[in-house]
Tab-separated table of C-alpha atoms in Angstrom:
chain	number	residue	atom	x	y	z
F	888	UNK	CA	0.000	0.000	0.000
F	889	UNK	CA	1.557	3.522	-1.047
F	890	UNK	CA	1.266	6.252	1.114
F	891	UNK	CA	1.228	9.886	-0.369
F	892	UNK	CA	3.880	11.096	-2.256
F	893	UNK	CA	6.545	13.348	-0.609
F	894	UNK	CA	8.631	14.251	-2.851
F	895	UNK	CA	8.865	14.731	-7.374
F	896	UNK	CA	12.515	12.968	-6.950
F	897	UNK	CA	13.800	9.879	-7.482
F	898	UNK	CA	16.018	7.920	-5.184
F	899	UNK	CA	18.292	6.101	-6.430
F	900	UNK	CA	21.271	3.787	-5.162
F	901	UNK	CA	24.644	4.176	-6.241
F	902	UNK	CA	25.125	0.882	-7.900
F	903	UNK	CA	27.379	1.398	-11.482
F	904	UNK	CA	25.905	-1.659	-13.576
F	905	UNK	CA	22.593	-1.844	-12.712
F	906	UNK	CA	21.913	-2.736	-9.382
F	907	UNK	CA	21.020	0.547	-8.822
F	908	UNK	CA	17.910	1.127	-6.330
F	909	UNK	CA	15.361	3.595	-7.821
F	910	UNK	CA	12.326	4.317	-6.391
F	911	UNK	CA	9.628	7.012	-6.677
F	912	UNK	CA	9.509	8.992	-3.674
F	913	UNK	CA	6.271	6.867	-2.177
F	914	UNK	CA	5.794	6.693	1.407
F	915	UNK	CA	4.686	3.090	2.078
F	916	UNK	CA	2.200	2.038	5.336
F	917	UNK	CA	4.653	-0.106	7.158
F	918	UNK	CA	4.644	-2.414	10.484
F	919	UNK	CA	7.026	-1.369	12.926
F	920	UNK	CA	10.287	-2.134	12.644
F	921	UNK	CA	13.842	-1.606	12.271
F	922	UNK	CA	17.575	-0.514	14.301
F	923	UNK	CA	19.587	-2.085	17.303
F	924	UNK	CA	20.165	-0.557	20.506
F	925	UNK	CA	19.210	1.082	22.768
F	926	UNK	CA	16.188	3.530	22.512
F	927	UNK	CA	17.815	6.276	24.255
F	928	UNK	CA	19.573	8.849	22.142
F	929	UNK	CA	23.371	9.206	23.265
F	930	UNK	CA	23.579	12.588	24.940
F	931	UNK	CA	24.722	15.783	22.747
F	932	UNK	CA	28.758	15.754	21.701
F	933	UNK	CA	31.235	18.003	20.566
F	934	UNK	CA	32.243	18.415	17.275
F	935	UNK	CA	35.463	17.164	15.548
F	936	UNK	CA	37.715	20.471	15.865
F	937	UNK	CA	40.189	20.827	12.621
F	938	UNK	CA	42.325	23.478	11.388
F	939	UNK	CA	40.225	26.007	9.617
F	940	UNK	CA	41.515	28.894	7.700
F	941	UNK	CA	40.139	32.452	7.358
F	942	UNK	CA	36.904	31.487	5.298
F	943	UNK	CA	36.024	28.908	7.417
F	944	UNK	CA	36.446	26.180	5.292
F	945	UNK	CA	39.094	22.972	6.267
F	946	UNK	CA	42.614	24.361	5.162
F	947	UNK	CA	43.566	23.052	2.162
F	948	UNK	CA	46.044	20.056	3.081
F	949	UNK	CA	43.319	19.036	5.535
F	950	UNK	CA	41.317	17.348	2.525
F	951	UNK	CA	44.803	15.910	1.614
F	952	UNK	CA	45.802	14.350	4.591
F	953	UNK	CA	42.335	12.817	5.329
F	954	UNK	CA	42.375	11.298	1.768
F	955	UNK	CA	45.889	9.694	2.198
F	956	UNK	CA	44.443	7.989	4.791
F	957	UNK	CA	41.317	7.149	3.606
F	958	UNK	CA	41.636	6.302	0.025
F	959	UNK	CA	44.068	2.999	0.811
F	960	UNK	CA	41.235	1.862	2.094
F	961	UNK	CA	38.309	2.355	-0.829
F	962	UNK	CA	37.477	-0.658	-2.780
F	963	UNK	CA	35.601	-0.910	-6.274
F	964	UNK	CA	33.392	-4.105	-6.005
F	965	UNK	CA	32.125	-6.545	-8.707
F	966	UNK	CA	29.347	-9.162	-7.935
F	967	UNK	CA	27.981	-11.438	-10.517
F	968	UNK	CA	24.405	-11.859	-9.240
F	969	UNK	CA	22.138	-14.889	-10.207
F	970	UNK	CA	18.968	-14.272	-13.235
F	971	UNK	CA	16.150	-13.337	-11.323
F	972	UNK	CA	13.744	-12.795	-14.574
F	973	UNK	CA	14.187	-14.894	-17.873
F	974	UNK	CA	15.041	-13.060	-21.454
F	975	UNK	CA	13.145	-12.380	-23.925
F	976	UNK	CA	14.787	-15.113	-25.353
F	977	UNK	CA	13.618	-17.032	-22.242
F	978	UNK	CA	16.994	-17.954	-21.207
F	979	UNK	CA	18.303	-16.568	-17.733
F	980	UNK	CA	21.036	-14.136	-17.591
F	981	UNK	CA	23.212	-13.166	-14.655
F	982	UNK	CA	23.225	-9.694	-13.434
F	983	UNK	CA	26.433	-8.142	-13.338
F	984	UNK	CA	26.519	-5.108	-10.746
F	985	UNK	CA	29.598	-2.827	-9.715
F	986	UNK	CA	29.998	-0.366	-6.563
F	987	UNK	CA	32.180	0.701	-3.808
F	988	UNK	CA	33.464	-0.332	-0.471
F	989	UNK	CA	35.746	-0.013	2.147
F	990	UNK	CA	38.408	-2.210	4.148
F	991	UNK	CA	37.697	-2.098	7.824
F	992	UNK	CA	38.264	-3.795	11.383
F	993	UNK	CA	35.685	-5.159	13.733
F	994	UNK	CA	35.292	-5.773	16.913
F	995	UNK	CA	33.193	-8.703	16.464
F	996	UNK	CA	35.589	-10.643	14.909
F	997	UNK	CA	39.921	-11.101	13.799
F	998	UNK	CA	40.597	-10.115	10.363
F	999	UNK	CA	39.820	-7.631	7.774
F	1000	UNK	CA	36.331	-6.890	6.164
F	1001	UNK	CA	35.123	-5.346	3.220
F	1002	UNK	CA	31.579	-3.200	4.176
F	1003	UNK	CA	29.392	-2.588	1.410
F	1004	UNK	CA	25.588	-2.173	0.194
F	1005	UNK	CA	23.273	-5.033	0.535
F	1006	UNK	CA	22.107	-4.007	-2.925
F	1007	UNK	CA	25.714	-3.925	-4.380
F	1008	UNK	CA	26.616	-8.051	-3.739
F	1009	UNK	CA	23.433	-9.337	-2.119
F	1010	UNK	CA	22.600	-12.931	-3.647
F	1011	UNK	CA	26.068	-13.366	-5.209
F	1012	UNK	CA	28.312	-16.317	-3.750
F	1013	UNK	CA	31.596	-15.183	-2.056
F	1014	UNK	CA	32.906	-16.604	-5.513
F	1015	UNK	CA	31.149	-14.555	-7.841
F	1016	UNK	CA	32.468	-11.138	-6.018
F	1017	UNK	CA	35.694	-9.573	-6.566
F	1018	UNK	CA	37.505	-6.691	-4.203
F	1019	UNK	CA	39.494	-4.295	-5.974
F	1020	UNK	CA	41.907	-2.649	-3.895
F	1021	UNK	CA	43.669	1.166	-4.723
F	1022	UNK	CA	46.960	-1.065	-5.361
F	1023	UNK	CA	45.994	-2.907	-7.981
F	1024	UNK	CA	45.132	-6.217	-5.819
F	1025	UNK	CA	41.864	-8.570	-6.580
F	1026	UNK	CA	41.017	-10.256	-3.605
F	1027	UNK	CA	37.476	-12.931	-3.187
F	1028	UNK	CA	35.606	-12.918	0.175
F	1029	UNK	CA	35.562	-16.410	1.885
F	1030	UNK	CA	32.389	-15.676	3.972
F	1031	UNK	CA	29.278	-12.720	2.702
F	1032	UNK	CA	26.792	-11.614	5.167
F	1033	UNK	CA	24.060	-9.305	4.314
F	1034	UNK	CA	21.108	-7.702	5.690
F	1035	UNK	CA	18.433	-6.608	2.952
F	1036	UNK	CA	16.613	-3.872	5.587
F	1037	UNK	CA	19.559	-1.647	6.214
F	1038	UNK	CA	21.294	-2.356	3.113
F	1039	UNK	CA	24.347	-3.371	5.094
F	1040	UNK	CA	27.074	-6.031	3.262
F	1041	UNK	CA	29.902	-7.098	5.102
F	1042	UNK	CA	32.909	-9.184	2.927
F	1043	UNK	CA	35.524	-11.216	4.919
F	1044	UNK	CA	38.840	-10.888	2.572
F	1045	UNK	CA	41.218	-13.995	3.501
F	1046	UNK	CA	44.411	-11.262	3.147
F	1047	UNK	CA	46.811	-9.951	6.113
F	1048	UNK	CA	48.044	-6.455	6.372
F	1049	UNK	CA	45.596	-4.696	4.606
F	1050	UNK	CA	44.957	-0.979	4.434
F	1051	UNK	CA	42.144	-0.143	6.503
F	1052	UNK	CA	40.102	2.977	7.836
F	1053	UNK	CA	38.126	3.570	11.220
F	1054	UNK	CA	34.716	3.786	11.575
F	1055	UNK	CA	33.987	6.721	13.741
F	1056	UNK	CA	31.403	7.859	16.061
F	1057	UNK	CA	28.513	9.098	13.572
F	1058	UNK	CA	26.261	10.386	16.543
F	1059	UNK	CA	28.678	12.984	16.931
F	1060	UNK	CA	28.084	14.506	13.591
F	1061	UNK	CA	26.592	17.640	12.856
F	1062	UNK	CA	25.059	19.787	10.698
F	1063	UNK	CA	27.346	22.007	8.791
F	1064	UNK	CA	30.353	19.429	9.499
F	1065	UNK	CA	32.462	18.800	6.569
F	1066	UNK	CA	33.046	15.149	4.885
F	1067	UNK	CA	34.518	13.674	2.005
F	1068	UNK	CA	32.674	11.028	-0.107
F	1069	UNK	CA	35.188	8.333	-1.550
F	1070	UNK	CA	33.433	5.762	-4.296
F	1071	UNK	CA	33.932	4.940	-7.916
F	1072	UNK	CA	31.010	6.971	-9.661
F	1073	UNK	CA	30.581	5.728	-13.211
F	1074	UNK	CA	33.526	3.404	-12.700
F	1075	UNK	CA	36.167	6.018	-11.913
F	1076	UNK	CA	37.995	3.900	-9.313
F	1077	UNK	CA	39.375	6.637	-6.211
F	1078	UNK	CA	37.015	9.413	-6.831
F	1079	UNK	CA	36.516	11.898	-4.037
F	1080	UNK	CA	34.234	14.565	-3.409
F	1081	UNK	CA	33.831	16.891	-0.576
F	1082	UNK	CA	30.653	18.948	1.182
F	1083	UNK	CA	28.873	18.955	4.514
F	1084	UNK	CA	26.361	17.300	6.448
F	1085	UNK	CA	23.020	18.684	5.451
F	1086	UNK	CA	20.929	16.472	7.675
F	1087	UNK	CA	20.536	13.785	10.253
F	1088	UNK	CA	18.100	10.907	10.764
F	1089	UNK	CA	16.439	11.073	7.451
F	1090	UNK	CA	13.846	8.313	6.843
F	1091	UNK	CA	10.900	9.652	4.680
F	1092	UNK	CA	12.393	8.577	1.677
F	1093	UNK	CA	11.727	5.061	-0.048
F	1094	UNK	CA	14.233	2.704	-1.306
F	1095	UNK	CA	12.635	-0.273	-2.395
F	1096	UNK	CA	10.661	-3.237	-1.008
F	1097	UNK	CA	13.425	-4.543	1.288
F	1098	UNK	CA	15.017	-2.046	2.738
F	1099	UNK	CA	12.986	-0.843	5.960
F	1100	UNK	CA	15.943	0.451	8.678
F	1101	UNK	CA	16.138	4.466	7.789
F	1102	UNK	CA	18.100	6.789	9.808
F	1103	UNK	CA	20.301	8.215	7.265
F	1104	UNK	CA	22.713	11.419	6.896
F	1105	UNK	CA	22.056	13.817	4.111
F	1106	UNK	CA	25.049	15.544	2.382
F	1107	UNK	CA	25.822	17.562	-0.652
F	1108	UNK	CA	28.955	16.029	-1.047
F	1109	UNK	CA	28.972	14.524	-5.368
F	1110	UNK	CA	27.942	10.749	-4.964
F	1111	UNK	CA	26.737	8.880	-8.427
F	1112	UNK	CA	25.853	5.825	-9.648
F	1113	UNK	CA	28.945	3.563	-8.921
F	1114	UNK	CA	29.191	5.275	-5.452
F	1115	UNK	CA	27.221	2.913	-3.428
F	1116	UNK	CA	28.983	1.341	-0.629
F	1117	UNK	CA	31.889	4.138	-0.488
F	1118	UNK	CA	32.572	5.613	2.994
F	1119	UNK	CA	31.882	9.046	3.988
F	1120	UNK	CA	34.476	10.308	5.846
F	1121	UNK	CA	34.917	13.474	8.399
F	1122	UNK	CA	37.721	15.218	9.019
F	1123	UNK	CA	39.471	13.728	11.861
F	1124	UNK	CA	40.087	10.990	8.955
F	1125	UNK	CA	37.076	8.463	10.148
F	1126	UNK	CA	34.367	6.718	8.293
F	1127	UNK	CA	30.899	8.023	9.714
F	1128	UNK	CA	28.685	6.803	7.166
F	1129	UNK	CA	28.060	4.571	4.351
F	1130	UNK	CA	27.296	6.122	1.184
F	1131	UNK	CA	24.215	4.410	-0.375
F	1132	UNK	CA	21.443	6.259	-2.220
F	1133	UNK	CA	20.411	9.994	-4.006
F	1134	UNK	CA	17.688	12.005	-4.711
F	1135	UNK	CA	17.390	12.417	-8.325
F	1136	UNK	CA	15.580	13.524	-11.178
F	1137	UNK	CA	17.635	11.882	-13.803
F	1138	UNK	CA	19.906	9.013	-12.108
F	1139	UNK	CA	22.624	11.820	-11.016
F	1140	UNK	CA	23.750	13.529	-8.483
F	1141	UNK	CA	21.928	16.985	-7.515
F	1142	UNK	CA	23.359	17.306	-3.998
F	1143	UNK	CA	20.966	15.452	-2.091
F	1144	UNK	CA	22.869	12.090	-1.531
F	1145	UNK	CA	22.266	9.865	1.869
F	1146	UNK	CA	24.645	7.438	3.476
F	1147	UNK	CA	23.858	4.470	6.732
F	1148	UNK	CA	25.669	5.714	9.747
F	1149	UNK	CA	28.357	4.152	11.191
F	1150	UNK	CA	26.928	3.499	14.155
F	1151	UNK	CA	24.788	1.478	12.787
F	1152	UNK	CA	27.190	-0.243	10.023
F	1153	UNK	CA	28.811	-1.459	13.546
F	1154	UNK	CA	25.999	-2.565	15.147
F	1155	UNK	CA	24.298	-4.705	12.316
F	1156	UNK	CA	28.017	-5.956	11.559
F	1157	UNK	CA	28.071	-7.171	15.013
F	1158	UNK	CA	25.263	-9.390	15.170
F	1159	UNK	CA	25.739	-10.557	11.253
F	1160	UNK	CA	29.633	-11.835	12.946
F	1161	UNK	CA	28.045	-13.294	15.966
F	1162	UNK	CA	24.259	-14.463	15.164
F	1163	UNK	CA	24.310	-14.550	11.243
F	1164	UNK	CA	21.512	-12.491	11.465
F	1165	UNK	CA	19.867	-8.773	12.877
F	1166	UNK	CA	17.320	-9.078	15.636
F	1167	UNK	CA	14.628	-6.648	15.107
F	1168	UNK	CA	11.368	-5.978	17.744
F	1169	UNK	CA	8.236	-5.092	16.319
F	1170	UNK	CA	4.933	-3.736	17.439
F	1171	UNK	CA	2.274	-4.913	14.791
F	1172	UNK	CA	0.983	-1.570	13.346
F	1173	UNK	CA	0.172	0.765	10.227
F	1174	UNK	CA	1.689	4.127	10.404
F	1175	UNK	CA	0.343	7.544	8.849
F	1176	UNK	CA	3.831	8.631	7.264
F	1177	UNK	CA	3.442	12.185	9.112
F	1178	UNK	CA	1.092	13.971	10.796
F	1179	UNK	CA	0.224	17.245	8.901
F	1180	UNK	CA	0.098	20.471	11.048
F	1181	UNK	CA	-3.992	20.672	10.461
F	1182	UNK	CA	-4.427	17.201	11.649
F	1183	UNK	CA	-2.446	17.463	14.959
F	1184	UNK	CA	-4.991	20.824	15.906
F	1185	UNK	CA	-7.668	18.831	14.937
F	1186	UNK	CA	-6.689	16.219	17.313
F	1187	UNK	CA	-6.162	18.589	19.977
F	1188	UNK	CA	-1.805	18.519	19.791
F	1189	UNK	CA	0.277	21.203	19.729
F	1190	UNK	CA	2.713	20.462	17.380
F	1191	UNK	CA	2.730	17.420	14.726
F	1192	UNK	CA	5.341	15.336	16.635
F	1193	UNK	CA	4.402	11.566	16.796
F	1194	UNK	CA	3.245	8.821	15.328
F	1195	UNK	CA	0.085	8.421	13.881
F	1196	UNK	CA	-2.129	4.802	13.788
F	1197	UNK	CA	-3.737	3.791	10.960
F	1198	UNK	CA	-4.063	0.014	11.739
F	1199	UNK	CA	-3.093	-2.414	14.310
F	1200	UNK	CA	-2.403	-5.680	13.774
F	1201	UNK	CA	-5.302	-8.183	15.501
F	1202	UNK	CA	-2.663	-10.781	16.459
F	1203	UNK	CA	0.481	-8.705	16.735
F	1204	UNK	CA	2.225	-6.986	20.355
F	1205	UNK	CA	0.277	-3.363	19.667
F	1206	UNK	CA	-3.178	-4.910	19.802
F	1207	UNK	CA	-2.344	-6.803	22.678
F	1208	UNK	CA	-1.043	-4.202	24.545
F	1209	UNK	CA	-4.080	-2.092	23.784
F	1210	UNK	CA	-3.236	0.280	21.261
F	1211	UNK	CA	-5.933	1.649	18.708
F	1212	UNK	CA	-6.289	3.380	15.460
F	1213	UNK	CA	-6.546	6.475	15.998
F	1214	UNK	CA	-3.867	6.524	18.756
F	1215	UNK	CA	-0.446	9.336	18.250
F	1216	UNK	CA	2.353	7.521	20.034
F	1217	UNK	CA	4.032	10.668	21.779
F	1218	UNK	CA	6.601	8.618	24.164
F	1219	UNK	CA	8.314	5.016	23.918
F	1220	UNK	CA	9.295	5.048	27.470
F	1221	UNK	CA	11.097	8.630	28.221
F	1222	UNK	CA	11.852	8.917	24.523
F	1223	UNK	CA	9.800	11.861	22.677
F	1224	UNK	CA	8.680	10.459	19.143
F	1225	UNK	CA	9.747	12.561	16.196
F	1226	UNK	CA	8.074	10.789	13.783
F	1227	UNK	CA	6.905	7.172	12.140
F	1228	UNK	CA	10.263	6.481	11.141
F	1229	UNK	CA	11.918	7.540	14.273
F	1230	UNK	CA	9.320	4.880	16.105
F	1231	UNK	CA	10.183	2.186	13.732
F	1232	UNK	CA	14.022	2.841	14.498
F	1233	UNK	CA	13.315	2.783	18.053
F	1234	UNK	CA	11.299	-0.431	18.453
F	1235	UNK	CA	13.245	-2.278	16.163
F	1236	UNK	CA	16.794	-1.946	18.338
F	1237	UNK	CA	14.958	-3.362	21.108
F	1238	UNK	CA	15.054	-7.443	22.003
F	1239	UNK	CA	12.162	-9.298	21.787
F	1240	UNK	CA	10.282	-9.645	24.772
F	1241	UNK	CA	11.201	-6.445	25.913
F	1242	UNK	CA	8.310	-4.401	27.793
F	1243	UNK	CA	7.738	-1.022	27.051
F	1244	UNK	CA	5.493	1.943	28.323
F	1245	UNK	CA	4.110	3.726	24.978
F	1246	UNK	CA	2.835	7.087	25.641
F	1247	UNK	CA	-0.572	7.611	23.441
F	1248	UNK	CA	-2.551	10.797	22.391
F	1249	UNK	CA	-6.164	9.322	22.456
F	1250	UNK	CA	-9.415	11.123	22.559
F	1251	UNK	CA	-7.245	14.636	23.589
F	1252	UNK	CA	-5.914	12.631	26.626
F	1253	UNK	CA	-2.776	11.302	27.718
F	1254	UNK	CA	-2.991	7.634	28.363
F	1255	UNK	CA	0.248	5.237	29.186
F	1256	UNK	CA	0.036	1.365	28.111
F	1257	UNK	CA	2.639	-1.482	28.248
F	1258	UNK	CA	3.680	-3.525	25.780
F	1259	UNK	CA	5.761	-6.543	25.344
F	1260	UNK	CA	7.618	-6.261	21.807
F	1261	UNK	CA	7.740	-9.045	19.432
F	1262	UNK	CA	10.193	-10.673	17.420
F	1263	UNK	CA	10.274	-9.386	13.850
F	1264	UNK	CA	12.325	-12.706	12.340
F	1265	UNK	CA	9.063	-14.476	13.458
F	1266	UNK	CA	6.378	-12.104	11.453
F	1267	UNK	CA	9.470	-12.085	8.508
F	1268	UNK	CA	8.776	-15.815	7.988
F	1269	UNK	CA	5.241	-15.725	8.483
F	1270	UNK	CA	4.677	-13.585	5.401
F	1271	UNK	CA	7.364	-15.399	3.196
């Protein structure tokens, strides 16, 4: 079911050979889902300091010195993906699809590891996917795990002493802050661009069926087709986000590009390393994508914060916990609700079994309920 249309763009992903993921801007009714952790934002942090000179701007061998370090790093990536629709000569054909990447170190596990979008190698065997390093080296992953709702691919590259980068601390970014965007747009291996965060926790935008876990950050920085997958790095010289989609009218870049944070590259990494899957909560509802300003007086609110039900689930967590159309979820515990998407995030980091109070806006009265979350992995299969 579509929900209204925000905006005339088109999102795409960054994919060079045709893996790209476009989309019109649709908001889609969705059941609650989506993030791991805590639901407690981390509390406010101070911005990276760097040398500035007199315009304000990074001085010049700033960008340098953070690409040296960086760019060793970038990867090009080829996957060979199996035919998912027959020709029109009704024989099957492989899909070939090309992006970016970047070496990295987990916690979770020895080793090195290639992190990439889902949509880049997801359904290709380690076998079918090739690495590309900035020397010149090919290297194979041994081991793929992916995770279709954040778009999240991590590679396991059977090498020692690789070049790798750091993946920072992407709650600390800020509006305003300056990155650099590494990828290979059209197939120009070791591009980089440069620009500023223009947003936080974007999620009203729609990338396809399967991806569901939206808290991205908006920049301006020049990401393409061929870009997805590339880090986005500040300038302290760490990775803070995962480049992955833009908002287009014709397939390139127009300075509205979005990338995962790194936060959450680490945290989905995590559990891929130790579980071989994400667990996700989940409530059992329909969502109004926003509330409009008219709607929230109508209801009696004073500003259009929240989330709006349109349907509850008659078997799922919500309905058992007593929540109703018509409801505007205000609070998940002591956690204000921005929005739909914000919800989703928020219920989906939490553990199954987990009880919650929701704070609800019903009949122009505050009213507290408490619900147990479920496990999404359980609904996934279900509707399979």
């Amino acid at each position: 079911m579509t929900r209204r249309l925000l905006w005339a763009a088109t999102v795409i992903g960054g994919s060079f050979a045709g893996g790209m993921v476009t989309s019109a801007l649709f908001d889609t009714h969705g059941v609650v889902h989506a993030r791991p952790d805590s639901p407690l934002p981390p509390p406010p942090a101070a911005a990276t300091v760097v040398e500035r000179d007199h315009a304000g701007s990074p001085a010049p061998d700033r960008f340098e010195q953070v690409i040296q370090q960086i760019a060793p790093a970038v990867v090009s990536v080829d996957a060979v993906k199996p035919a998912t629709t027959p020709s029109p000569t009704g024989k099957s054909k492989p899909t070939e699809e090309s992006g970016s990447g970047v070496i990295v170190r987990l916690d979770a596990a020895r080793g090195y590891y290639a992190v990439t979008n889902n949509h880049v190698v997801g359904g290709a065997r380690p076998g079918e996917i090739t690495v590309n390093l900035a020397d010149g080296r090919i290297i194979q992953p041994d081991r793929v795990w992916t995770d279709p709702e954040s778009d999240i691919a991590v590679l396991r590259l059977p090498a020692e002493n690789l070049p790798f980068a750091e993946l920072g601390d992407s709650d600390r970014t800020r509006r305003g802050q300056w990155v650099l965007a590494f990828g290979s747009p059209f197939g120009l291996n070791q591009t980089v661009t440069h620009g500023i965060i223009s947003a936080r926790d974007r999620g009203q935008i729609s990338l396809g069926t399967t991806i569901r876990i939206k808290e991205f950050l908006q920049t301006d920085a020049a990401i393409n087709p061929g870009s997805s997958g590339g880090p986005l790095a500040d300038m302290s010289g760490a990775v803070i986000g995962i480049n992955t989609a833009i908002a287009s009218n014709n397939g390139n870049n127009s300075g509205v590009s979005f990338s995962i944070p790194a936060n959450l590259v680490k945290r989905v990494a995590r559990e891929l390393l130790e579980k071989g899957a994400v667990s996700r909560g989940y409530l059992g509802l329909q969502l109004a994508p926003t509330i409009e300003p008219a709607a929230a007086l109508r209801l009696g609110l004073s500003r259009s914060w929240g989330a709006l039900v349109e349907g509850v689930h008659p078997d799922g967590p919500a309905a058992a916990g007593g929540l109703q159309k018509g409801d505007v979820i205000l609070k998940l515990d002591a956690v204000e609700i921005r929005d739909e998407n914000h919800l989703i995030n928020l219920i989906s980091a939490l553990p199954p079994n987990q009880k919650i109070r929701v704070s609800v806006w019903r009949d122009r009265q505050d009213r507290v309920l408490n619900v147990v979350v479920g496990d999404w992995a359980v609904v996934a299969v279900r509707s399979r």
